[in-house]
Coordinates of C-alpha atoms (C1' of nucleotides) in Angstrom, one line a residue:
Chain A
X1 CA 8.7 30.2 21.5
X2 CA 6.8 26.9 21.6
X3 CA 8.2 23.8 20.0
X4 CA 7.3 23.1 16.5
X5 CA 6.2 19.9 15.4
X6 CA 5.6 18.5 11.8
X7 CA 3.7 15.4 11.1
X8 CA 1.7 14.0 8.0
X9 CA -0.5 11.3 6.6
X10 CA -0.4 10.0 3.2
X11 CA -3.8 10.0 1.4
X12 CA -3.8 6.8 0.2
X13 CA -6.3 4.0 1.0
X14 CA -8.7 3.9 4.0
X15 CA -8.1 5.8 6.9
X16 CA -8.4 3.6 9.9
X17 CA -8.3 3.1 13.6
X18 CA -4.5 2.7 13.8
X19 CA -4.4 6.0 11.9
X20 CA -6.5 7.6 14.4
X21 CA -5.2 6.3 17.7
X22 CA -1.5 6.2 16.5
X23 CA -1.3 9.6 14.9
X24 CA -4.4 12.0 14.7
X25 CA -5.6 11.4 18.2
X26 CA -2.0 12.3 19.7
X27 CA -1.4 15.1 17.5
X28 CA -4.8 16.5 19.0
X29 CA -3.5 15.9 22.5
X30 CA -0.1 18.0 21.7
X31 CA -2.1 20.9 20.1
X32 CA -1.9 23.2 23.1
X33 CA 1.8 22.6 23.9
X34 CA 3.3 22.8 20.4
X35 CA 3.0 24.7 17.3
X36 CA 1.7 22.0 15.0
X37 CA 2.2 21.6 11.3
X38 CA -0.1 18.8 9.9
X39 CA 0.3 18.0 6.4
X40 CA -1.6 15.9 3.8
X41 CA 1.4 14.7 2.1
X42 CA -0.1 14.0 -1.4
X43 CA 3.3 14.1 -3.2
X44 CA 4.4 11.2 -1.1
X45 CA 1.3 9.4 -2.4
X46 CA 2.4 9.5 -6.0
X47 CA 5.3 7.4 -5.2
X48 CA 3.2 4.3 -6.2
X49 CA 1.0 4.2 -9.3
X50 CA -2.0 6.4 -8.3
X51 CA -5.3 7.6 -10.0
X52 CA -5.5 11.3 -9.8
X53 CA -9.1 11.3 -9.3
X54 CA -9.0 8.9 -6.3
X55 CA -6.0 10.9 -5.0
X56 CA -8.0 14.2 -4.8
X57 CA -10.8 12.5 -3.1
X58 CA -8.3 11.1 -0.4
X59 CA -7.1 14.3 0.0
X60 CA -10.4 15.8 0.9
X61 CA -11.2 12.7 3.0
X62 CA -8.0 13.1 5.0
X63 CA -8.5 16.7 5.5
X64 CA -12.1 16.1 6.8
X65 CA -10.8 13.6 9.2
X66 CA -8.1 15.9 10.6
X67 CA -10.9 18.3 11.6
X68 CA -13.5 15.8 12.6
X69 CA -10.9 14.1 14.9
X70 CA -10.2 17.5 16.7
X71 CA -7.3 19.3 15.0
X72 CA -8.2 23.0 15.3
X73 CA -7.1 25.3 12.4
X74 CA -6.9 28.1 14.9
X75 CA -4.2 26.3 16.8
X76 CA -2.7 24.2 14.4
X77 CA -1.7 24.5 10.6
X78 CA -3.4 22.1 8.4
X79 CA -2.6 22.0 4.6
X80 CA -2.0 20.0 1.6
X81 CA 1.5 19.5 0.7
X82 CA 1.6 20.0 -3.1
X83 CA -0.1 23.4 -2.5
X84 CA 3.4 24.6 -1.1
X85 CA 5.8 24.5 -3.8
X86 CA 8.9 24.8 -1.4
X87 CA 8.7 21.0 -0.7
X88 CA 9.5 20.1 -4.1
X89 CA 12.2 22.6 -4.5
X90 CA 13.8 21.8 -1.1
X91 CA 13.8 18.0 -2.0
X92 CA 15.9 18.8 -5.2
X93 CA 18.4 20.6 -3.1
X94 CA 18.5 18.0 -0.5
X95 CA 18.5 15.4 -3.1
X96 CA 22.1 16.5 -4.1
X97 CA 23.3 16.4 -0.4
X98 CA 21.7 12.9 0.4
X99 CA 23.9 9.9 -0.5
X100 CA 22.5 7.0 -2.9
X101 CA 23.8 4.5 -0.4
X102 CA 22.1 5.9 2.6
X103 CA 18.7 5.9 0.6
X104 CA 19.4 2.3 -0.5
X105 CA 19.6 1.3 3.2
X106 CA 16.2 2.3 4.1
X107 CA 14.2 -0.6 5.0
X108 CA 11.0 0.8 4.2
X109 CA 12.2 1.2 0.4
X110 CA 13.6 -2.2 0.5
X111 CA 10.1 -3.7 1.9
X112 CA 7.9 -1.7 -0.4
X113 CA 10.0 -2.2 -3.5
X114 CA 10.5 -6.0 -3.0
X115 CA 9.1 -8.1 -5.6
X116 CA 7.6 -5.2 -7.5
X117 CA 7.6 -5.3 -11.2
X118 CA 8.7 -1.7 -11.5
X119 CA 9.6 0.8 -8.8
X120 CA 9.5 4.8 -9.4
X121 CA 12.4 6.9 -8.5
X122 CA 10.1 8.7 -6.3
X123 CA 9.7 5.7 -3.9
X124 CA 13.5 5.6 -3.9
X125 CA 14.0 9.3 -3.0
X126 CA 10.8 9.6 -0.7
X127 CA 13.0 10.1 2.4
X128 CA 14.5 13.2 0.6
X129 CA 11.0 14.8 0.2
X130 CA 10.3 13.8 3.9
X131 CA 13.4 15.5 5.1
X132 CA 12.5 18.6 3.2
X133 CA 9.0 18.3 4.7
X134 CA 10.4 18.6 8.2
X135 CA 13.2 21.1 7.7
X136 CA 11.3 23.6 6.0
X137 CA 9.2 24.2 9.1
X138 CA 12.0 24.3 11.7
X139 CA 10.3 21.3 13.3
X140 CA 11.9 20.5 16.6
X141 CA 9.9 17.3 17.1
X142 CA 8.3 14.8 14.6
X143 CA 5.8 12.7 16.1
X144 CA 6.1 9.3 14.1
X145 CA 5.4 5.7 14.7
X146 CA 8.4 3.4 15.2
X147 CA 8.7 2.6 11.5
X148 CA 9.3 6.2 10.6
X149 CA 12.2 6.8 12.9
X150 CA 14.7 5.9 10.3
X151 CA 13.6 8.4 7.9
X152 CA 13.8 11.1 10.7
X153 CA 17.3 10.0 11.3
X154 CA 18.1 10.2 7.8
X155 CA 16.6 13.8 7.7
X156 CA 18.9 14.7 10.7
X157 CA 22.0 13.2 8.8
X158 CA 21.4 15.4 5.7
X159 CA 20.6 18.5 7.7
X160 CA 23.7 17.9 9.5
X161 CA 25.8 17.4 6.4
X162 CA 24.2 20.5 4.8
X163 CA 24.7 22.6 7.9
X164 CA 28.3 21.6 8.1
X165 CA 29.1 22.1 4.5
X166 CA 27.1 25.2 3.7
X167 CA 26.7 26.8 7.1
X168 CA 24.1 26.5 9.6
X169 CA 20.6 26.5 8.0
X170 CA 18.4 23.7 9.4
X171 CA 17.2 22.8 12.7
X172 CA 17.9 19.2 13.7
X173 CA 14.6 17.5 14.4
X174 CA 14.1 14.9 17.2
X175 CA 11.7 12.0 16.4
X176 CA 9.0 11.6 19.1
X177 CA 7.8 7.9 19.0
X178 CA 4.5 7.8 20.0
X179 CA 4.1 5.1 22.7
X180 CA 1.8 2.0 22.6
X181 CA -0.7 4.2 20.4
X182 CA 2.2 4.2 17.6
X183 CA 1.7 0.8 16.9
X184 CA -1.7 -0.5 16.4
X185 CA -1.6 -4.0 14.7
X186 CA -3.7 -5.7 12.1
X187 CA -7.0 -7.5 13.4
X188 CA -6.2 -10.4 11.2
X189 CA -2.4 -10.5 11.8
X190 CA -1.5 -8.9 15.1
X191 CA 2.2 -9.1 14.7
X192 CA 2.0 -6.7 11.8
X193 CA 1.2 -3.1 11.9
X194 CA -2.5 -2.2 10.8
X195 CA -2.3 -1.0 7.2
X196 CA -4.5 0.9 4.9
X197 CA -3.4 -1.2 2.0
X198 CA -3.7 -4.5 3.9
X199 CA -4.9 -7.6 1.8
X200 CA -8.1 -8.0 3.5
X201 CA -10.5 -5.4 5.0
X202 CA -10.7 -7.3 8.0
X203 CA -7.2 -6.1 8.8
X204 CA -8.5 -2.8 9.8
X205 CA -11.4 -0.9 11.3
X206 CA -11.7 2.0 8.7
X207 CA -12.9 5.2 10.4
X208 CA -15.9 5.2 8.1
X209 CA -17.0 1.7 9.1
X210 CA -20.6 1.3 10.5
X211 CA -21.5 -0.4 13.6
X212 CA -22.3 -3.6 12.0
X213 CA -19.1 -3.9 10.0
X214 CA -17.1 -2.7 13.1
X215 CA -18.9 -5.6 15.0
X216 CA -18.1 -8.3 12.5
X217 CA -14.6 -7.1 12.1
X218 CA -13.8 -7.3 15.9
X219 CA -15.7 -10.6 16.1
X220 CA -13.3 -12.0 13.3
X221 CA -10.1 -10.5 14.9
X222 CA -7.5 -12.9 15.6
X223 CA -6.8 -13.8 19.2
X224 CA -4.5 -16.3 21.0
X225 CA -4.2 -19.5 22.7
X226 CA -5.6 -19.4 26.2
X227 CA -8.7 -17.5 27.4
X228 CA -7.1 -14.8 29.9
X229 CA -7.3 -11.5 29.2
X230 CA -3.8 -10.0 30.1
X231 CA -1.4 -7.7 28.1
X232 CA 1.5 -9.5 26.8
X233 CA 2.5 -8.5 23.5
X234 CA 5.0 -11.3 22.9
X235 CA 3.0 -14.2 24.0
X236 CA -0.6 -13.0 23.3
X237 CA -0.1 -10.3 20.4
X238 CA -4.0 -10.7 19.5
X239 CA -5.6 -9.8 22.6
X240 CA -3.0 -7.2 23.6
X241 CA -3.6 -5.3 20.5
X242 CA -7.3 -5.4 21.3
X243 CA -6.5 -4.2 25.0
X244 CA -4.3 -1.6 23.4
X245 CA -7.2 -0.2 21.3
X246 CA -9.7 -0.4 24.3
X247 CA -7.2 1.6 26.8
X248 CA -6.6 4.1 24.2
X249 CA -10.0 4.8 23.5
X250 CA -11.2 4.9 27.3
X251 CA -7.9 6.2 28.8
X252 CA -8.2 3.2 31.3
X253 CA -4.8 1.6 32.2
X254 CA -4.1 -2.2 31.2
X255 CA -4.0 -3.3 35.0
X256 CA -7.5 -1.8 35.4
X257 CA -8.6 -3.5 32.4
X258 CA -7.0 -6.9 33.2
X259 CA -8.6 -6.7 36.5
X260 CA -12.0 -6.0 35.3
X261 CA -12.0 -8.6 32.8
X262 CA -10.5 -11.5 34.7
X263 CA -12.2 -14.7 33.8
X264 CA -14.5 -13.0 31.3
X265 CA -13.5 -14.8 28.1
X266 CA -12.5 -13.4 24.7
X267 CA -16.0 -13.3 23.2
X268 CA -17.2 -11.3 26.1
X269 CA -14.3 -8.7 25.9
X270 CA -14.9 -8.5 22.2
X271 CA -18.3 -7.3 22.5
X272 CA -17.4 -4.6 24.9
X273 CA -14.7 -3.5 23.0
X274 CA -17.1 -3.2 20.0
X275 CA -19.2 -1.0 22.0
X276 CA -16.4 1.3 22.9
X277 CA -15.2 1.4 19.4
X278 CA -18.7 2.4 17.9
X279 CA -19.2 4.8 20.7
X280 CA -16.0 6.6 20.5
X281 CA -16.2 6.7 16.7
X282 CA -19.6 7.9 16.5
X283 CA -19.2 11.6 17.2
X284 CA -16.1 11.6 14.8
X285 CA -18.0 10.2 12.1
X286 CA -20.7 12.4 12.6
X287 CA -18.5 15.5 12.3
X288 CA -16.8 13.9 9.4
X289 CA -20.0 13.5 7.5
X290 CA -21.0 17.1 8.1
X291 CA -17.6 18.2 6.7
X292 CA -18.0 16.2 3.8
X293 CA -21.1 18.1 2.9
X294 CA -19.2 21.4 3.1
X295 CA -16.0 20.9 0.9
X296 CA -16.0 24.7 0.5
X297 CA -15.5 25.2 4.3
X298 CA -12.8 22.4 4.3
X299 CA -11.1 24.0 1.3
X300 CA -11.0 27.4 2.9
X301 CA -9.1 25.9 5.7
X302 CA -6.8 24.3 3.7
X303 CA -6.2 27.4 1.7
X304 CA -5.4 29.3 5.1
X305 CA -3.2 26.6 6.2
X306 CA -1.1 26.5 3.0
X307 CA -0.7 30.4 3.0
X308 CA 0.5 30.4 6.6
X309 CA 2.9 27.1 5.8
X310 CA 3.9 28.9 2.7
X311 CA 5.1 31.6 4.6
X312 CA 7.2 29.6 7.0
X313 CA 8.6 27.5 4.3
X314 CA 9.5 30.4 2.1
X315 CA 11.7 31.6 4.6
X316 CA 13.6 28.6 5.2
X317 CA 14.0 27.8 1.4
X318 CA 15.5 31.0 0.6
X319 CA 17.8 30.6 3.5
X320 CA 18.7 27.3 1.9
X321 CA 19.0 28.5 -1.7
X322 CA 21.4 31.4 -0.6
X323 CA 23.7 29.0 1.2
X324 CA 23.4 26.6 -1.7
X325 CA 24.4 29.2 -4.2
X326 CA 21.1 30.0 -5.8
X327 CA 20.3 33.6 -4.9
X328 CA 20.8 36.4 -5.2
X329 CA 21.1 36.1 -9.1
Chain B
rA1 C1' 21.6 2.4 -29.3
rG2 C1' 21.7 -3.2 -30.9
rG3 C1' 20.5 -8.3 -29.5
rG4 C1' 18.2 -12.2 -26.4
rC5 C1' 14.4 -13.9 -22.8
rC6 C1' 9.8 -12.7 -20.6
rG7 C1' 4.7 -10.6 -18.9
rU8 C1' -1.9 -15.5 -17.7
rA9 C1' -6.5 -14.1 -10.8
rG10 C1' -4.1 -10.5 -5.0
rC11 C1' 0.5 -14.0 -5.1
rU12 C1' 3.3 -18.5 -7.4
rC13 C1' 2.5 -20.6 -12.0
rG14 C1' 7.6 -26.1 -16.4
rA15 C1' -2.3 -25.2 -16.7
rA16 C1' -4.5 -24.8 -21.2
rC17 C1' -1.8 -30.9 -27.0
rU18 C1' -0.6 -28.4 -33.4
rG19 C1' -4.7 -21.8 -33.2
rG20 C1' -10.6 -24.5 -30.7
rU21 C1' -15.2 -23.1 -24.0
rA22 C1' -8.8 -19.8 -19.8
rG23 C1' -7.2 -23.5 -14.9
rA24 C1' -4.6 -25.3 -10.2
rG25 C1' -2.3 -24.1 -5.4
rC26 C1' -1.8 -20.6 -1.9
rG27 C1' -4.5 -16.1 -0.3
rG28 C1' -9.2 -13.9 0.2
rC29 C1' -14.6 -13.7 1.1
rG30 C1' -19.0 -16.7 3.3
rG31 C1' -20.9 -20.7 6.6
rA32 C1' -20.1 -24.7 10.4
rC33 C1' -17.3 -25.5 14.8
rU34 C1' -15.1 -22.2 19.1
rC35 C1' -16.2 -18.1 25.1
rC36 C1' -14.3 -14.9 20.3
rA37 C1' -10.5 -16.2 17.0
rA38 C1' -6.9 -20.1 15.0
rA39 C1' -6.7 -24.8 13.2
rU40 C1' -10.1 -28.1 10.7
rC41 C1' -14.4 -29.1 7.5
rC42 C1' -18.0 -27.2 3.8
rG43 C1' -19.1 -23.6 0.0
rC44 C1' -18.0 -19.1 -3.1
rG45 C1' -16.4 -15.4 -6.0
rG46 C1' -12.2 -14.0 -8.6
rG47 C1' -9.3 -12.6 -15.3
rU48 C1' -9.4 -6.4 -20.8
rU49 C1' -4.3 -13.5 -20.7
rG50 C1' 0.6 -6.0 -19.9
rG51 C1' -2.2 -2.2 -23.8
rG52 C1' -3.3 -1.1 -29.1
rG53 C1' -3.5 -3.0 -33.9
rG54 C1' -3.3 -7.2 -37.4
rU55 C1' -3.8 -12.5 -39.7
rU56 C1' -7.8 -16.4 -39.0
rC57 C1' -14.4 -18.8 -39.1
rG58 C1' -11.9 -19.1 -34.5
rA59 C1' -5.7 -16.1 -30.8
rA60 C1' -3.1 -16.8 -24.2
rU61 C1' -0.9 -19.1 -28.5
rC62 C1' 0.8 -16.5 -35.0
rC63 C1' 2.6 -11.1 -37.0
rC64 C1' 3.3 -5.7 -36.0
rU65 C1' 3.9 -1.9 -32.3
rC66 C1' 3.8 0.4 -27.6
rC67 C1' 4.7 -0.4 -22.4
rG68 C1' 7.2 -2.9 -18.3
rG69 C1' 10.9 -6.6 -16.3
rC70 C1' 15.4 -9.4 -16.4
rC71 C1' 20.4 -10.5 -19.2
rC72 C1' 24.3 -9.3 -22.8
rU73 C1' 26.9 -6.0 -26.1
rG74 C1' 28.0 -1.1 -27.9
rC75 C1' 27.9 4.3 -27.5
rC76 C1' 28.5 8.9 -24.6
rA77 C1' 30.2 11.3 -20.2

RNA sequence: AGGGCCGUAGCUCGAACUGGUAGAGCGGCGGACUCCAAAUCCGCGGGUUGGGGGUUCGAAUCCCUCCGGCCCUGCCA
C-alpha cells in the first residue's frame, strides 16, 4: 500500500511563486509514489476576518491552480475542506485532547496574534483543526515548509495522547520538510518567507502576474553588496533566493548556475531569470485561464474529490467517535 | 453583571486651541542614481476619524447606542 500524504493551502491572498515551487510543484512530483490528499483549507482561512464572497472566489482560484500546476484528479484526491464535515467534528474531539498550554506555545499563533486588536478563538485552535485534517486520512507524511513543522509535531503529540488514553486510533504522521524549495523568500525582504499577505505586492510574484509585472518585480528585487553571483544564503540572501528560484524552475544545480554566471552581474542575471520565470509560468497560466472559464468542470472534480475524501475520513471519524465514547448510542 | 480608560492613514500617534477645511513620522507607490537592487535625492497617493443615531448653521471633538480593546470589582461554577 502506498504511503498516504496530506497537504493543503489556505485560500487567502494571492497564490504566488513560493506556493508553487515550495508546495504544489513538489506535490506533483510525489504524485506517482504516494496516495496524495490535497485540500483547499477554507476553514483555516476563516480564522482571520474574511469576506465570504472573496473566500469562495479564492477557493476556486486555488482549485484551478492545483489542476493547472499538474495535480491529476485521477491520481490524487483534490477537495475543499468544508465540504467534508468530519474535519470540524474531529477537531472538536481533538480540542478536548489538546492542552491549552501547548497551543499557547505555537509560534505561529504568537506571531499572527501579535499586535492585533482582536484575535479569534479559531486562530488559537487552528493547529487542532490541522491535526484533524491530517489524522482523518491516516496520512503517513505531511509535506510542509519548515514553519509548519511545529504544527505537525503538535498533531503527533495529540494523536499519541489520544491513542494512549483511548486505544490505538490514529496513525502518527511524519513531517516531510521540503528542501530549498520549502522556503522561497520575499523579493523585497529576502530574509523572510514570500507571503501571500505581504505589505507590498513587490514581495511576491503572483501566479497570475503578466510578463511586464514579473519583469518589474524581479528588477526591483533586493540584492546584496558585491556583484558575484554565488549561492550563500547567510551572506547574500537576495541573490541566493533568486538562484533558488532559477534552480527550481530549470532543474539546474547551483554550481552549474554559479559557473554559468561568473562575472555576469546581477542585472544580467535578473533579465535571464525573468525569462525563465515567464516561460515556466506561461503554460501554467494558460491552463489556469482555461479552467477558470469552465467552473463546472472544476466543481465536478472537487465534488468527486470530496466524495472520496469523505469516505476515508468517515471511517477514521467513526473509529475515533467509538473510542471517545460517542457510538453506538 | 457593574464601574473606569480607550478606538484618527498599512503601522506609531501627548496632530487638529473652546465645536470651524483631518495632519506628521515610518511604511508603501513612482522617478533619478545603480550592472540590478540597497542607501541617498526628488515626487505621489493614502481616511466612512470603529458602526449607527442624535444635538448644532457646522462634530474627530458634545449626547445616546452597538462593536472592539485594556483594567478594576462582583456573580456563577
